[in-house]
mmCIF file of C-alpha atoms in Angstrom:
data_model
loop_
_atom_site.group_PDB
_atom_site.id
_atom_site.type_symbol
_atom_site.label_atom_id
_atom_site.label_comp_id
_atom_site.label_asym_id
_atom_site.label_seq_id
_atom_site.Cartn_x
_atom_site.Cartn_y
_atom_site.Cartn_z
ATOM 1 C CA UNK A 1414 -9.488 18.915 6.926
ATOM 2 C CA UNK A 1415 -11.176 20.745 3.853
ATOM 3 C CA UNK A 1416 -9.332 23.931 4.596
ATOM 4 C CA UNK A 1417 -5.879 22.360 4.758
ATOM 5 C CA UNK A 1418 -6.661 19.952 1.510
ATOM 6 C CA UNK A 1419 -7.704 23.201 -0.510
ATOM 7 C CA UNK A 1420 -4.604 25.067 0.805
ATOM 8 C CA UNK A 1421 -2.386 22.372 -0.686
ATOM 9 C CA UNK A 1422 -3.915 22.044 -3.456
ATOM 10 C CA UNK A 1423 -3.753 25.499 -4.254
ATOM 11 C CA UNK A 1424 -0.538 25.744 -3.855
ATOM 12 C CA UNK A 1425 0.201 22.552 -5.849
ATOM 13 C CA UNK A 1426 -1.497 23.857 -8.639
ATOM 14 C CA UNK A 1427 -0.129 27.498 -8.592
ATOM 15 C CA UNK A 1428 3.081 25.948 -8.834
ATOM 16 C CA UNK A 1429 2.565 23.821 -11.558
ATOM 17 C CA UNK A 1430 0.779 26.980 -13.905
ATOM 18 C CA UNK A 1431 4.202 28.872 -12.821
ATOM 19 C CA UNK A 1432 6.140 26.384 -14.070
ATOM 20 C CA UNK A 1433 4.166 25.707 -17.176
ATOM 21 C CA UNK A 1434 3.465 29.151 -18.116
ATOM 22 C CA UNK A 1435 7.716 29.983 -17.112
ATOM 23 C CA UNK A 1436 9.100 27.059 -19.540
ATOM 24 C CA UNK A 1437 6.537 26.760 -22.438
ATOM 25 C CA UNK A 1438 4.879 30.377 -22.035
ATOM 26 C CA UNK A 1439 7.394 32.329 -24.097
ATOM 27 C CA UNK A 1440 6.788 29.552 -27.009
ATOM 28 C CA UNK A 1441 3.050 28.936 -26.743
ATOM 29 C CA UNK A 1442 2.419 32.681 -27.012
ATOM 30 C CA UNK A 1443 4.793 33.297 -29.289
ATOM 31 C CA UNK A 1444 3.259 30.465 -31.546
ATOM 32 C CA UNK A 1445 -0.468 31.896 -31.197
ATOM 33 C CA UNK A 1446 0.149 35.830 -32.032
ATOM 34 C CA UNK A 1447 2.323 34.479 -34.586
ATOM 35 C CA UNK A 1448 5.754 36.259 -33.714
ATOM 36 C CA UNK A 1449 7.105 32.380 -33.632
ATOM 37 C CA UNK A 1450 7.516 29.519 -35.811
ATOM 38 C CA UNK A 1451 9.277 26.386 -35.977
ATOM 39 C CA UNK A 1452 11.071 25.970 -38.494
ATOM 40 C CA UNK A 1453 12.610 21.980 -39.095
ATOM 41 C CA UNK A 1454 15.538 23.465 -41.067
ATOM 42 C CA UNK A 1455 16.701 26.220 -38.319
ATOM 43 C CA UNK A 1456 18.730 24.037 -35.961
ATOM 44 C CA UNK A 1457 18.577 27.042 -33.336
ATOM 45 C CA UNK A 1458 14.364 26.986 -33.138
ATOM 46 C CA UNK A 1459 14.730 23.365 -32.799
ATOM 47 C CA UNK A 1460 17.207 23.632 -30.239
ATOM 48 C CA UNK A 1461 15.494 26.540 -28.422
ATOM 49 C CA UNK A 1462 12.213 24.364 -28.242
ATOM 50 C CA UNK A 1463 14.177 21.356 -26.830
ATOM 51 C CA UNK A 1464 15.661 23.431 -24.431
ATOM 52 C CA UNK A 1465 12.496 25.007 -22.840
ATOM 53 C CA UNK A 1466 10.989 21.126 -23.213
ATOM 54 C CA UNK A 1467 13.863 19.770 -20.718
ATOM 55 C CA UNK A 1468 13.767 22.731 -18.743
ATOM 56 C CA UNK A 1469 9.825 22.039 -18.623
ATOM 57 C CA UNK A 1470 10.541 18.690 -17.824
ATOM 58 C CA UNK A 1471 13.436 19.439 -14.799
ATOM 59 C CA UNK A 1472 10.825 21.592 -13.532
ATOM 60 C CA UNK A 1473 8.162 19.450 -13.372
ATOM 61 C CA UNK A 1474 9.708 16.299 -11.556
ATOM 62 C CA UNK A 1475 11.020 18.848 -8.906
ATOM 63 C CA UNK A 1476 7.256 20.174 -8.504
ATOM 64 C CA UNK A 1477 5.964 16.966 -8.241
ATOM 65 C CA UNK A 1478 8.693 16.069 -5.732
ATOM 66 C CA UNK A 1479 8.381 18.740 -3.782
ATOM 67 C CA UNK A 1480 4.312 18.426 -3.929
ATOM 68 C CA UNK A 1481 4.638 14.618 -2.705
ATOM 69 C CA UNK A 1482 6.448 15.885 0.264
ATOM 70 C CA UNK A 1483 4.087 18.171 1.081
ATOM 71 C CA UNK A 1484 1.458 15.737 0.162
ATOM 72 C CA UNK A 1485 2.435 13.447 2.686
ATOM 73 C CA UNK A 1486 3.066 16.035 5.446
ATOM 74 C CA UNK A 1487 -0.865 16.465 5.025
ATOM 75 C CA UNK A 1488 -2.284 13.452 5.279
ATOM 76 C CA UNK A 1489 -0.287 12.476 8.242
ATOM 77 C CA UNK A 1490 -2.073 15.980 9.542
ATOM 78 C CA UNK A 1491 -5.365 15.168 8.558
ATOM 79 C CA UNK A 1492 -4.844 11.649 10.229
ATOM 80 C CA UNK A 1493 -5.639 13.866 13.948
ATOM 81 C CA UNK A 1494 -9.068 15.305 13.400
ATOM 82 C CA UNK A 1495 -10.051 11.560 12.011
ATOM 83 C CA UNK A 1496 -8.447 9.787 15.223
ATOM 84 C CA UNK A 1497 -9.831 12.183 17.952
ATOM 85 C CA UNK A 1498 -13.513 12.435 16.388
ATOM 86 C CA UNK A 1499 -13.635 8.524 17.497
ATOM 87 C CA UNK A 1500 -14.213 9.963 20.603
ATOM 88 C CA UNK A 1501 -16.428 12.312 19.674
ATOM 89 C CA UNK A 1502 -13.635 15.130 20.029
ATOM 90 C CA UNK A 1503 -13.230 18.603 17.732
ATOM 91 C CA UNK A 1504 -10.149 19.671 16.206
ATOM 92 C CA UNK A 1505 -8.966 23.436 15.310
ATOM 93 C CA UNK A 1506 -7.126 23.761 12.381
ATOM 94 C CA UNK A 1507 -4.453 25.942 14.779
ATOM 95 C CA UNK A 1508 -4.483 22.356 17.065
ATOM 96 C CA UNK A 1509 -4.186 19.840 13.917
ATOM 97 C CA UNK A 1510 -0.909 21.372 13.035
ATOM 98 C CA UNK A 1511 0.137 22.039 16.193
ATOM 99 C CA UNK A 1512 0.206 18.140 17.153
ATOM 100 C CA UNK A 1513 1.355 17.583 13.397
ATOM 101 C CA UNK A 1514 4.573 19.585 13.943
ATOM 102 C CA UNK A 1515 6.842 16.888 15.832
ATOM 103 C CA UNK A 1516 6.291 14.310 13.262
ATOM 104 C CA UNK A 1517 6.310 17.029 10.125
ATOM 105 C CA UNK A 1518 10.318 15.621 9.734
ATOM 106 C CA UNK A 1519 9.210 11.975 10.283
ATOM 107 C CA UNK A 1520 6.709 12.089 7.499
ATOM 108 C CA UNK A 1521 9.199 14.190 4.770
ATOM 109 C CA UNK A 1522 11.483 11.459 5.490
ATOM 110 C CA UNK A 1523 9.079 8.535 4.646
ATOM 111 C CA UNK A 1524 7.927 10.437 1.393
ATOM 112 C CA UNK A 1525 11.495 10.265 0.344
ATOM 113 C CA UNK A 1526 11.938 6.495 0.772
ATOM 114 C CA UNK A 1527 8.805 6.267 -1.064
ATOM 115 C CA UNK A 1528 10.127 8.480 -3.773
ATOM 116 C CA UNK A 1529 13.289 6.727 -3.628
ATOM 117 C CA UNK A 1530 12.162 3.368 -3.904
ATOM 118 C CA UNK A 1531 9.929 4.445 -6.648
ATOM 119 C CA UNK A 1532 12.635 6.220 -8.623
ATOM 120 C CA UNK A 1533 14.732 2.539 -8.108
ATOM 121 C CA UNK A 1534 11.567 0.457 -9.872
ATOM 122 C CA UNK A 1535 10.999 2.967 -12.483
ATOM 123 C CA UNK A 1536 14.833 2.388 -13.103
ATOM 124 C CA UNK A 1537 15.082 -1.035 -12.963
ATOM 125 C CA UNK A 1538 11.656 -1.486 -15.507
ATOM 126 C CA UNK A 1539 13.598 1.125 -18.296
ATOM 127 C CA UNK A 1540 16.444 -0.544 -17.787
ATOM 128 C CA UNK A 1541 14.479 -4.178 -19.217
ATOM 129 C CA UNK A 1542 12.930 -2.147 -21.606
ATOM 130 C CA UNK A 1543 15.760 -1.177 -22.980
ATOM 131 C CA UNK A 1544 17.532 -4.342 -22.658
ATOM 132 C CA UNK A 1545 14.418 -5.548 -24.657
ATOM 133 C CA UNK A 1546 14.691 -3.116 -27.269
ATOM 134 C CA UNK A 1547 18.341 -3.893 -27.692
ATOM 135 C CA UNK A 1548 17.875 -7.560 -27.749
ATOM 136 C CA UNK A 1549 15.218 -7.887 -30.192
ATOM 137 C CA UNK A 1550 16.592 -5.325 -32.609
ATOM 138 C CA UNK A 1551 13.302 -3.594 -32.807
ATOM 139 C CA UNK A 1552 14.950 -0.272 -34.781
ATOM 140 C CA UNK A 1553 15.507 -1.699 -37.424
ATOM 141 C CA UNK A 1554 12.177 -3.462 -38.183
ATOM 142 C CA UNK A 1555 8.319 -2.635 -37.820
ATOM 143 C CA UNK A 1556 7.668 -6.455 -36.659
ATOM 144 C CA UNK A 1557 10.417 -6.401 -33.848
ATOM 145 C CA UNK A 1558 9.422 -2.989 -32.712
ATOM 146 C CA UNK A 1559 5.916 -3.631 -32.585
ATOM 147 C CA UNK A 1560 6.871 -6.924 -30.539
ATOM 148 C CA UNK A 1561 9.208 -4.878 -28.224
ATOM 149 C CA UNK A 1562 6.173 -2.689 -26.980
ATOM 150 C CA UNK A 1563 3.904 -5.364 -26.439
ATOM 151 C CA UNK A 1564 6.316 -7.235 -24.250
ATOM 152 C CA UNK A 1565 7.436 -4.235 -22.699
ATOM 153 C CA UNK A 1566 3.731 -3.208 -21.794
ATOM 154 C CA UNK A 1567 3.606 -7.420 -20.538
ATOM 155 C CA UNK A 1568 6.681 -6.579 -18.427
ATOM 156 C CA UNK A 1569 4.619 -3.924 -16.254
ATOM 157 C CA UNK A 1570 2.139 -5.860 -15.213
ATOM 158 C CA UNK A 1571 4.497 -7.370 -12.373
ATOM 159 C CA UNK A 1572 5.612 -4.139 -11.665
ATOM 160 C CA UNK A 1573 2.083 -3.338 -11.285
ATOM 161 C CA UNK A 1574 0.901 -5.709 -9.541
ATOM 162 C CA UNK A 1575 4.016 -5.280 -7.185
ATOM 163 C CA UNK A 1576 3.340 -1.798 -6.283
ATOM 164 C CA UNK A 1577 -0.401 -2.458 -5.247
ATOM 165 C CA UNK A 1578 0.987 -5.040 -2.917
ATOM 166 C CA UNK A 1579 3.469 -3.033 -1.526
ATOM 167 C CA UNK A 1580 1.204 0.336 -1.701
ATOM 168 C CA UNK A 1581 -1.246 -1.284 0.010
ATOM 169 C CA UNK A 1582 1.001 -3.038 3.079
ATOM 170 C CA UNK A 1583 2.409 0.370 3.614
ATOM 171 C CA UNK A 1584 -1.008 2.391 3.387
ATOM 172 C CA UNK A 1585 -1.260 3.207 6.988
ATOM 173 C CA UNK A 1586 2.299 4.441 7.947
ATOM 174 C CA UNK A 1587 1.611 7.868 7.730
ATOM 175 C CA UNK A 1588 -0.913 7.121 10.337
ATOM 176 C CA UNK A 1589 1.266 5.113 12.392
ATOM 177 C CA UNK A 1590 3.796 7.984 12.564
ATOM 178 C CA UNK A 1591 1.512 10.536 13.975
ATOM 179 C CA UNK A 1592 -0.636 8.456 16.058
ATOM 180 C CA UNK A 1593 2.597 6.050 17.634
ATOM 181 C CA UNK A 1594 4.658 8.838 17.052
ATOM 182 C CA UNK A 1595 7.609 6.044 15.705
ATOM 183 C CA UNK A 1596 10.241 6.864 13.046
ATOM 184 C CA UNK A 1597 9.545 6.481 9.286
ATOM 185 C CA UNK A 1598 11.282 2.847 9.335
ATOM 186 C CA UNK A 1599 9.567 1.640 12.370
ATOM 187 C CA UNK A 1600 6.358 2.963 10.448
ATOM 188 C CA UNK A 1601 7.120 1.229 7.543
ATOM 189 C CA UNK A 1602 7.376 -1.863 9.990
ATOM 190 C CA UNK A 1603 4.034 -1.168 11.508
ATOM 191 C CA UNK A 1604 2.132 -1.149 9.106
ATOM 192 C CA UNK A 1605 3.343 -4.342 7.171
ATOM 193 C CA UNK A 1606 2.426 -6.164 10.736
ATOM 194 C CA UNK A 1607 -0.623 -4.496 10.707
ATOM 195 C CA UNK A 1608 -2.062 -5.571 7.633
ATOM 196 C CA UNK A 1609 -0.969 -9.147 7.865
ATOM 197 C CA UNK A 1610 -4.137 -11.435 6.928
ATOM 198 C CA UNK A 1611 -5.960 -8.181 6.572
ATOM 199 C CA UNK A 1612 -4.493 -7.485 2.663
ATOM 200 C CA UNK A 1613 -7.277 -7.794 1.259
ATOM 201 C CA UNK A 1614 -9.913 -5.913 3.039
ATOM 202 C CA UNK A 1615 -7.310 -3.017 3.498
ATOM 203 C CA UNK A 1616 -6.948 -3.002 -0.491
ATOM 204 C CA UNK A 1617 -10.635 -3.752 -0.807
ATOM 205 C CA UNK A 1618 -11.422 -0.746 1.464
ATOM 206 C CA UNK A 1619 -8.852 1.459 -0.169
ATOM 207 C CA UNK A 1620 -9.820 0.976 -3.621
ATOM 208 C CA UNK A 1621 -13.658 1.516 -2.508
ATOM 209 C CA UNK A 1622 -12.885 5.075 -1.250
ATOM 210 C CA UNK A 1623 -10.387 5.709 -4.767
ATOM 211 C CA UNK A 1624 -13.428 4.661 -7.193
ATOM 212 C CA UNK A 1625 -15.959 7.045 -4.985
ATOM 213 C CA UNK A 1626 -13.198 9.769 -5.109
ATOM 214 C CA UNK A 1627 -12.884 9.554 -8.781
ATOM 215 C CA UNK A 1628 -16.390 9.486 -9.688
ATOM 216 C CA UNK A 1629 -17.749 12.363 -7.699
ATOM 217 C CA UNK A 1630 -14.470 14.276 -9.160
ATOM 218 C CA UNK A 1631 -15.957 13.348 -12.720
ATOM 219 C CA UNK A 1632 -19.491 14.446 -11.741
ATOM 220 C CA UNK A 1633 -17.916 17.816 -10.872
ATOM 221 C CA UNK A 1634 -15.198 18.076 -13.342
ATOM 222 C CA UNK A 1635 -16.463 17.134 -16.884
ATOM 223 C CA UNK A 1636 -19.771 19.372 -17.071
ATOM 224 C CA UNK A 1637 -17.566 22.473 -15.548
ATOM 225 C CA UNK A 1638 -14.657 21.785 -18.045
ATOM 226 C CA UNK A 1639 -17.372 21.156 -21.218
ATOM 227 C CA UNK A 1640 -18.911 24.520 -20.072
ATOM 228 C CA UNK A 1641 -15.987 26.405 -19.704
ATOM 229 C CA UNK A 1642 -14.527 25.265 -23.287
ATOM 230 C CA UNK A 1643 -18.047 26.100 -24.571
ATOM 231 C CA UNK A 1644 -18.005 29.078 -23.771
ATOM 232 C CA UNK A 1645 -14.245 30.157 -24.282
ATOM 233 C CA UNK A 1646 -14.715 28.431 -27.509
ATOM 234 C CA UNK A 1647 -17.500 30.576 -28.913
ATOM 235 C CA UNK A 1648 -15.589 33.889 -27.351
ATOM 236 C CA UNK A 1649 -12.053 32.773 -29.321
ATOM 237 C CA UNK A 1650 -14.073 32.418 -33.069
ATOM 238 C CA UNK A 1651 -13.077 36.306 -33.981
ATOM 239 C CA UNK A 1652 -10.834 36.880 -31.090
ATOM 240 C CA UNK A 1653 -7.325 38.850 -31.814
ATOM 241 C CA UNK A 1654 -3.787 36.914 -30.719
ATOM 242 C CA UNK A 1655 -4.070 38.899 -27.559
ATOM 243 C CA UNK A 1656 -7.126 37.986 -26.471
ATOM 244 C CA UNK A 1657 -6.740 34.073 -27.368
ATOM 245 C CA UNK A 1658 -3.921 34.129 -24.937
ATOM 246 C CA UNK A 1659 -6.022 35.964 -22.282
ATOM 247 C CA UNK A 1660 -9.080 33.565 -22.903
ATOM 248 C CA UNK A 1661 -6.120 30.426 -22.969
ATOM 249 C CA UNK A 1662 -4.527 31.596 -19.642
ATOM 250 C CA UNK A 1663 -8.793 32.530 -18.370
ATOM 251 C CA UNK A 1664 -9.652 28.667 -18.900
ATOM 252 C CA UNK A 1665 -6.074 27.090 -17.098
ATOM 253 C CA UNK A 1666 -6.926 29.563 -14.235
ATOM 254 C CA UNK A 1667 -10.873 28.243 -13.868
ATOM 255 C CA UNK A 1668 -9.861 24.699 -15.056
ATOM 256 C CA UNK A 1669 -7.226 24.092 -12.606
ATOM 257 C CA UNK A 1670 -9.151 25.919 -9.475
ATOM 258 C CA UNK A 1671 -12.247 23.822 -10.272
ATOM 259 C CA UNK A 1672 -9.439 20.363 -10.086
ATOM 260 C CA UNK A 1673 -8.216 21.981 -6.511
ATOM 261 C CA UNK A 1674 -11.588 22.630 -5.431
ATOM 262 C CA UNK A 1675 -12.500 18.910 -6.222
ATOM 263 C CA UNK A 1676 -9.022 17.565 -5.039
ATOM 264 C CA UNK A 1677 -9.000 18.834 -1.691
ATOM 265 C CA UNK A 1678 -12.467 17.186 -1.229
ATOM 266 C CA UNK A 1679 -11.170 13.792 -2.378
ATOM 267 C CA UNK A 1680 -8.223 13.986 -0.663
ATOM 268 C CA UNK A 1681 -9.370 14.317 2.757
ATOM 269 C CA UNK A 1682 -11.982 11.700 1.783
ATOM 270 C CA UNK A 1683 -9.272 9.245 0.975
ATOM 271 C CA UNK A 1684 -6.990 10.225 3.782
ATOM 272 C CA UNK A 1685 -10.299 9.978 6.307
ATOM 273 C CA UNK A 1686 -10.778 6.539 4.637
ATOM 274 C CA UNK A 1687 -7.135 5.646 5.494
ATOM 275 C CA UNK A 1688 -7.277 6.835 9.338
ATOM 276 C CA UNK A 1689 -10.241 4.786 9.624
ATOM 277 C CA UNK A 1690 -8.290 1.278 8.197
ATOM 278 C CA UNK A 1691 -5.804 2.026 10.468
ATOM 279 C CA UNK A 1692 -7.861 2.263 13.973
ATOM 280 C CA UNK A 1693 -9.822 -1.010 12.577
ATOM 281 C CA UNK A 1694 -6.726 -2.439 11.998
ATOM 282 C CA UNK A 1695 -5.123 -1.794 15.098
ATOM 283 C CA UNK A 1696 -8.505 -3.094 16.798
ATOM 284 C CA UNK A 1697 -8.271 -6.038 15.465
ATOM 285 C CA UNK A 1698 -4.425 -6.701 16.455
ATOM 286 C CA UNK A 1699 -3.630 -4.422 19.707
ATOM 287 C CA UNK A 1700 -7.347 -3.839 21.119
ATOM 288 C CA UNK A 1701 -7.395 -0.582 20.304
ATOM 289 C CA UNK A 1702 -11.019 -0.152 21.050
ATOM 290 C CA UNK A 1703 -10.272 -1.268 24.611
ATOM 291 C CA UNK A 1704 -7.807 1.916 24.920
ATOM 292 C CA UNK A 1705 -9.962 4.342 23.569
ATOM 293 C CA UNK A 1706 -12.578 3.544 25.765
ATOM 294 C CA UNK A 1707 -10.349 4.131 28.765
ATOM 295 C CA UNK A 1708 -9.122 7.599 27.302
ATOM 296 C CA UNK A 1709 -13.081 8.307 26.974
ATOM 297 C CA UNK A 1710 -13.781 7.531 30.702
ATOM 298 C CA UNK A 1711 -12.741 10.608 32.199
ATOM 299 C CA UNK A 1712 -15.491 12.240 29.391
ATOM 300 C CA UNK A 1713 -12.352 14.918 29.035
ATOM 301 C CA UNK A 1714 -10.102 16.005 25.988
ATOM 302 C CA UNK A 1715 -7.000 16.222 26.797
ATOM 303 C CA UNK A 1716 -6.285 17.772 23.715
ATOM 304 C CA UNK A 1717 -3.631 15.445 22.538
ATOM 305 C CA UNK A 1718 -3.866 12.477 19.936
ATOM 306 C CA UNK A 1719 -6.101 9.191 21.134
ATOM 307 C CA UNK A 1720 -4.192 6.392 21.690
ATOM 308 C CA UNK A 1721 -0.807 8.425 21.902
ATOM 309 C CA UNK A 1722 2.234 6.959 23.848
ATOM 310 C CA UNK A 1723 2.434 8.616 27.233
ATOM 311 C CA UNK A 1724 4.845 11.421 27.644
ATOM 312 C CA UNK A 1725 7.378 9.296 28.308
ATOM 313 C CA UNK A 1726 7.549 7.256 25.439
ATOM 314 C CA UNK A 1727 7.216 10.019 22.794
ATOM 315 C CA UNK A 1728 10.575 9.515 21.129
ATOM 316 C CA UNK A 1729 10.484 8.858 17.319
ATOM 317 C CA UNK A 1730 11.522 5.395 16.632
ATOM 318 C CA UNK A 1731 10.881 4.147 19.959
ATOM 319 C CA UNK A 1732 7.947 1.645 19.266
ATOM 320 C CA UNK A 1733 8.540 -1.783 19.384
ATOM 321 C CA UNK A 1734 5.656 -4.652 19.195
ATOM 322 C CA UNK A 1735 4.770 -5.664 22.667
ATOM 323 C CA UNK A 1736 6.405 -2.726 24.599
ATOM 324 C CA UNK A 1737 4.514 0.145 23.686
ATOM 325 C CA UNK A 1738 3.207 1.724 26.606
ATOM 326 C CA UNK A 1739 -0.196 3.600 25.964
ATOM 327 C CA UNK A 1740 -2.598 5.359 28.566
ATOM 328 C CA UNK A 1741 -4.611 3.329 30.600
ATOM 329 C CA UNK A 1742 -3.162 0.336 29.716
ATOM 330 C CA UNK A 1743 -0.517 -1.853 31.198
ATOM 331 C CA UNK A 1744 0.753 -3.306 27.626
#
């Protein structure tokens, strides 16, 4: 689970220093050996900084993007090794992703209604801003501006509170696509039944794991970072241009391998946390305990996933409350 958190995050972050250093590199260096300047009255260094700030931008979301997509393709992985040590069972890394593979499509195409329906609030919230903003007149006055942001900042609390609720009714549908092996709707489905009258111990549970995550992240994070600036700090008091970008690109490289390091750690945490809601969930509702301990009878590992459909149910989208056929049972 470490291994394939730490991959991912690597990559996540390599991408994002290509980006960065692609878009903004040619100005930030530029700026610091003193070759560049900006100059308010030169409409083409204005327009050339704009230009690499939108490009920076474009490039960004489409990182991001592309990062969620992976993001979710791993935690639906790391859902397996959680699910089968239940029953006291050891996954490969070669086996996790080999079981991951036929619902790798399912979960891409859940992180894009995610992303989707995201993209839809975020519009729908800047839209009332700016409906706000036109409304109230606020560029013409101090008073109406000032007023505009307050009830604009007022305005996201709904769409705050909305998106826990929702976030937290559809925390477990990664799991239910690799475990039920179901399509990204039905999963979507599942896991709203699943967390019916258990809301609040799901969210509860969830938020637990994010405040542990966060604080052993800090632990590790701040005295690292404050070192590292120390030290680059004292290093950069005579240093030439050249070596202020060397030191510059030095402390991104440690900075952001230190945040992978610590991210891959929290993120199987979290993702561990999230397999485990979902088998106490589905204990609660479907008797889930009663299956495993069938599938642990024989004392063998099949080396599938616990609580699986059987072979011939293993069609995405095929789940449907009440028909679901699972071994050893006869529901």
């Amino acid at each position: 689970m470490f291994g394939s958190a730490l991959i991912f995050q690597l990559i996540s972050v390599a991408a994002t220093l290509l980006v960065t250093f692609m878009a903004l590199g040619p100005f930030m260096f530029g700026i610091m050996d003193g070759t560049l300047t900006i100059d308010e009255n030169d409409p083409a260094s204005i327009d050339g900084l704009l230009g690499s700030l939108v490009g920076f931008s474009v490039a960004i979301v489409v990182t991001v993007f592309l990062t969620t997509l992976l993001q979710m393709v791993l935690q639906g992985a790391l859902v397996i090794p959680v699910i089968r040590s239940v029953l006291n069972r050891k996954t490969t890394f070669a086996q996790m992703w080999q079981l991951t593979k036929p619902r790798i499509g399912t979960l891409l195409l859940l992180a894009v209604l995610y992303a989707a329906a995201t993209l839809v609030a975020v519009l729908i919230y800047v839209a009332l801003v700016v409906l706000l903003i036109v409304t109230l007149g606020s560029t013409e006055s101090d008073g109406a501006a000032l007023a505009a942001v307050g009830l604009s900042l007022l305005i996201s609390l709904p769409f705050l509170a909305v998106g826990l609720w929702i976030g937290t009714k559809l925390l477990v549908a990664p799991a239910a696509i690799v475990v039920e092996n179901i399509g990204a709707v039905a999963a979507v489905k599942r896991s709203w039944l699943l967390t019916k009258a258990n809301w609040w111990r799901t969210f509860g549970t969830a938020l637990l794991a994010a405040i542990i995550a966060a604080v052993i992240g800090g632990i590790i994070t701040t005295p690292v970072s404050f070192i590292v600036g120390l030290i680059m700090g004292v290093m950069s008091v005579e240093a030439t241009p050249e070596q202020a970008i060397a030191q510059t690109i030095i402390t991104q490289v440690i900075s952001s391998g230190i945040g992978a390091l610590v991210g891959a750690v929290t993120l199987a945490f979290q993702t561990g946390v999230m397999a485990l809601i979902y088998v106490d969930l589905r204990m609660r509702r479907d008797g889930f305990d009663i299956t495993l301990l069938k599938e642990s009878e024989s004392g063998k590992d099949d080396g599938g996933i616990p609580g699986a459909p059987s072979a011939a149910d293993l069609v995405p989208g095929a789940y449907s409350p009440g028909t679901t056929h699972y071994p050893g049972t006869n529901a």
